[in-house]
Short mmCIF file of C-alpha atoms in Angstrom, two decimals:
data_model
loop_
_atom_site.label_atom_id
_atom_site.label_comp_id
_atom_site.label_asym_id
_atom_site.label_seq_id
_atom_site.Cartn_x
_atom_site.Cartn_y
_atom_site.Cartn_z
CA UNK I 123 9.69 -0.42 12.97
CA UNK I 124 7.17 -3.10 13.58
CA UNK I 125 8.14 -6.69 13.41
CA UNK I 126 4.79 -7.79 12.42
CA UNK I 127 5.00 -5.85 8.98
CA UNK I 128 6.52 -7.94 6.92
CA UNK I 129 6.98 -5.70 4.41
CA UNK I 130 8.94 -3.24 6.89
CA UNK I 131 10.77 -6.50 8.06
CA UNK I 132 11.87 -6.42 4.38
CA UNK I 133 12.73 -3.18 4.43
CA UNK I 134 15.63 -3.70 7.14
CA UNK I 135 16.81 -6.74 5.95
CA UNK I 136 17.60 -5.32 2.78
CA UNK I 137 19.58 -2.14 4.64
CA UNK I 138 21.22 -4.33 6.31
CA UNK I 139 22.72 -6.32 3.44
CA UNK I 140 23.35 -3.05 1.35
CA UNK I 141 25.64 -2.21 4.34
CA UNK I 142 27.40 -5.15 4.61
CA UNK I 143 28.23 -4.80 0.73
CA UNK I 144 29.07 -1.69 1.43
CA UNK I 145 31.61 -2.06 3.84
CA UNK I 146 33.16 -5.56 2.58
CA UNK I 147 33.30 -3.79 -1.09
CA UNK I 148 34.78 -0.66 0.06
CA UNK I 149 37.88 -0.13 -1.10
CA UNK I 150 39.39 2.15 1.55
CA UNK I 151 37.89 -0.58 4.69
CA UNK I 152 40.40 -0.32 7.66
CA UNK I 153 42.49 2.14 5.57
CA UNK I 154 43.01 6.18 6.97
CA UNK I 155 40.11 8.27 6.25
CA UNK I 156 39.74 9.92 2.96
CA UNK I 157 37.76 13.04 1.84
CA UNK I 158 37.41 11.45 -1.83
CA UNK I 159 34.90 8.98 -3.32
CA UNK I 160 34.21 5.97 -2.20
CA UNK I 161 31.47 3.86 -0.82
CA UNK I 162 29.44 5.21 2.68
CA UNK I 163 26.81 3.80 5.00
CA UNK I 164 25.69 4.63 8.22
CA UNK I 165 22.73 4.96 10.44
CA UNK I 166 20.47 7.32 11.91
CA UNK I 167 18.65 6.51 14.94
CA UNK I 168 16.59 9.41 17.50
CA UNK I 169 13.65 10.84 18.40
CA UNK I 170 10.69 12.42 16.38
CA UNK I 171 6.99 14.05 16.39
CA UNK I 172 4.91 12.85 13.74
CA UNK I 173 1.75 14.39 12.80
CA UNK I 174 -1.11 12.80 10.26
CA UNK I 175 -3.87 13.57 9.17
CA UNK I 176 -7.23 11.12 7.69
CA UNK I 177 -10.58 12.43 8.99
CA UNK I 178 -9.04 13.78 12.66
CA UNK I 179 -5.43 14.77 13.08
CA UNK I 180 -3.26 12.56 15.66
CA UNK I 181 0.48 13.92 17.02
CA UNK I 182 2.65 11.34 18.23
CA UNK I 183 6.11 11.28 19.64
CA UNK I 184 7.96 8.10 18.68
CA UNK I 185 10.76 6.60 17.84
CA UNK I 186 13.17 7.41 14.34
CA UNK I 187 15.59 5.12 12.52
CA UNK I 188 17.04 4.61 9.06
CA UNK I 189 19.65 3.10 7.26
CA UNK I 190 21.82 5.22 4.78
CA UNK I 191 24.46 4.25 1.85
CA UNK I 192 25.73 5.35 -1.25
CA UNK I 193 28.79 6.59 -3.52
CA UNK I 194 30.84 9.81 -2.87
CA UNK I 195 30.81 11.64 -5.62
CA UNK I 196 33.25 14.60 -4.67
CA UNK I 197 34.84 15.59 -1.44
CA UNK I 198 31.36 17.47 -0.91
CA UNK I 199 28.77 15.50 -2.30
CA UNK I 200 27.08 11.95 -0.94
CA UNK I 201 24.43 10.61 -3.19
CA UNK I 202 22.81 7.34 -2.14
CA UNK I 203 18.99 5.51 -0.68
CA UNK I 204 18.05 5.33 2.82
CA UNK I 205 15.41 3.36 4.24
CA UNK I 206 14.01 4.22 7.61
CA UNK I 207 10.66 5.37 9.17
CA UNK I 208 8.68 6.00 12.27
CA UNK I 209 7.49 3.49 14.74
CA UNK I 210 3.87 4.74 15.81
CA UNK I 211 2.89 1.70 17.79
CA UNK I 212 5.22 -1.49 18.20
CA UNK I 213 4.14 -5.00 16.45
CA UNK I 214 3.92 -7.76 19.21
CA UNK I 215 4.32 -11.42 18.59
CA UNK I 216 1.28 -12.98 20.52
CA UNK I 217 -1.31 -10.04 18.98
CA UNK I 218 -1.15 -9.61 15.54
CA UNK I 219 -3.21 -6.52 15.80
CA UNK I 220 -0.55 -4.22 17.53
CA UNK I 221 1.48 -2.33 14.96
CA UNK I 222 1.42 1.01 13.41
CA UNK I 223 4.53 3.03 11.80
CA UNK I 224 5.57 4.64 8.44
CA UNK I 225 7.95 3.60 6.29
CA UNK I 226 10.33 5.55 3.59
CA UNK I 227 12.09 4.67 1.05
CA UNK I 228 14.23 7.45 -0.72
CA UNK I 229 16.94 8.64 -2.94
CA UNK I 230 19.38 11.49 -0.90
CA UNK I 231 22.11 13.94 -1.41
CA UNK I 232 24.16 15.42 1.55
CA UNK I 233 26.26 18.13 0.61
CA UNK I 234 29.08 19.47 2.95
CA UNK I 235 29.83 23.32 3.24
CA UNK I 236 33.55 22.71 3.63
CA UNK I 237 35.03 20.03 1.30
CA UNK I 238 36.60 18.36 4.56
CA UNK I 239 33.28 15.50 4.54
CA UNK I 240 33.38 17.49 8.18
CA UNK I 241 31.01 19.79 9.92
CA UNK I 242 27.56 21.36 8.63
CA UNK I 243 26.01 19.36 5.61
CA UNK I 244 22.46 19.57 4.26
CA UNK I 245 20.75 16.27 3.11
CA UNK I 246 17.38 16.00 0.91
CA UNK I 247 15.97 13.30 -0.93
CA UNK I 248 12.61 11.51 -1.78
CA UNK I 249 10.87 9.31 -2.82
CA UNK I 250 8.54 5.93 -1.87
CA UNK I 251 5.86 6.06 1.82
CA UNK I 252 4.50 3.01 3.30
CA UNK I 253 1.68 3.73 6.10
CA UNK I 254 0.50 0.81 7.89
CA UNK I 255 -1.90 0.24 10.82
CA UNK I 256 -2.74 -4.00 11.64
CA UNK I 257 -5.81 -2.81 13.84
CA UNK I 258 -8.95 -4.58 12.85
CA UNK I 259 -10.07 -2.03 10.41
CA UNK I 260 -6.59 -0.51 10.19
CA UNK I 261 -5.41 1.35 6.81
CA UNK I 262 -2.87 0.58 5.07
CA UNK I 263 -1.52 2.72 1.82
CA UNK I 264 1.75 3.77 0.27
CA UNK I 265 2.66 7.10 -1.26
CA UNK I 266 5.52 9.70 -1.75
CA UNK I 267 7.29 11.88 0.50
CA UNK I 268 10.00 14.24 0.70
CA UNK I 269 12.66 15.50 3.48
CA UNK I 270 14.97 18.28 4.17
CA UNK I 271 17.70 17.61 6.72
CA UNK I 272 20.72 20.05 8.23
CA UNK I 273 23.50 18.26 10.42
CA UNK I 274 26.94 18.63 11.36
CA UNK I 275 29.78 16.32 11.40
CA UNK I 276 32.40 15.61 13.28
CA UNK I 277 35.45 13.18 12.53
CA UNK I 278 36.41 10.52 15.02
CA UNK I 279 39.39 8.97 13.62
CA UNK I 280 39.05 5.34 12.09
CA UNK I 281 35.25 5.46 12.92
CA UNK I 282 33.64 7.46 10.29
CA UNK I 283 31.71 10.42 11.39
CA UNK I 284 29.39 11.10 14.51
CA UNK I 285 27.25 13.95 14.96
CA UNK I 286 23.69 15.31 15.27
CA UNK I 287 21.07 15.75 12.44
CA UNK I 288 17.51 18.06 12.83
CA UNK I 289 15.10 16.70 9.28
CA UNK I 290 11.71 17.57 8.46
CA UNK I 291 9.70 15.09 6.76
CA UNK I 292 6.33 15.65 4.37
CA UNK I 293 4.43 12.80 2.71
CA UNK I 294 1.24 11.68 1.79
CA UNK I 295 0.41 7.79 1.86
CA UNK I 296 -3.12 7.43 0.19
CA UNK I 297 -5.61 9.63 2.55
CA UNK I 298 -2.99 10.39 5.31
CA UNK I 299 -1.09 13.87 4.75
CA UNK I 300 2.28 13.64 7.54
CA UNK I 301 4.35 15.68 8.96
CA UNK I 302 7.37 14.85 10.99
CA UNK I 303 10.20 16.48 12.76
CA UNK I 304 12.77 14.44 14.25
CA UNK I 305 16.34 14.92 15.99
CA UNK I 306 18.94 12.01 16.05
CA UNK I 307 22.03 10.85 16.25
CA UNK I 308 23.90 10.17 12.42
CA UNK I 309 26.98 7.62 12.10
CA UNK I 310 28.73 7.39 8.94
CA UNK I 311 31.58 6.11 7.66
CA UNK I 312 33.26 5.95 3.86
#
């Protein structure tokens, strides 16, 4: 997202360091792969189409990312917090007004059909939207939103799993209503 946020600067840095608990806490870090709890992380990173609405409604096509972890509560069930967002116009160094994105904050679940931690899952979660926009005049607001996701999983030995994820996304930050749709790539490992 854009590096001249600060807040989503924030954002990162704390994913970042919840991963790195993550793994170093993990109890099962450079062990065999196991289906039962445990700690997780991973990261998302794709594609998506984002549309908002204030007083005229703008479609963009941008970039997605997030940062995932959490505790695995059965050989199904992943409950966790994921902080990622949309990056609707990249922040730049030299011109303070260049930057636009959203960013979320939520609480998920990701429930597997099989209880393998392999193939389709479903993922949904909520919670805390952060629009910003550092044009002169620019709005800024936070909010709520909400996503539904469907993936599938696939195992790749010592290096957690790899596979592709389709979410929808709905919030409203303040005045701006969204909708996204985005397809990426998910990496995960317990």
């Amino acid at each position: 997202l854009s590096s001249a946020n600060p807040m989503s600067s924030n954002y990162f840095n704390i994913a970042a360091a919840l991963l790195l608990v993550v793994a170093l806490t993990s109890t099962r870090a450079g062990a065999a792969e196991s289906t039962t709890g445990g700690f997780w992380g991973g990261v998302e990173l794709g594609a998506g189409n984002i549309r908002r609405a204030t007083d005229a409604s703008h479609t963009d096509t941008t970039i997605y990312m997030a940062f995932k972890g959490g505790y695995a509560v059965s050989k199904r069930l992943l409950l966790g917090a994921e902080l990622g967002g949309y990056t609707l116009e990249a922040g730049d160094l030299w011109d303070p007004s260049k930057g636009e994105g959203l960013s979320q904050v939520f609480l998920i679940a990701q429930y597997y059909l099989w209880p393998i931690r392999e193939g389709w899952y479903i993922k949904g979660g909520g919670g805390y939207v952060s629009y910003w926009n550092n044009n002169p005049g620019g709005l800024e607001d936070n909010g709520w939103g909400a996503l539904i996701g469907f993936g599938y999983d696939w195992r790749t030995g010592g290096f957690g799993n790899f596979g592709p994820l389709l979410s929808f996304d709905y919030g409203k930050a303040g005045d701006i209503d969204y909708r996204a749709v985005a397809l990426a790539l998910s990496w995960s490992f317990l």
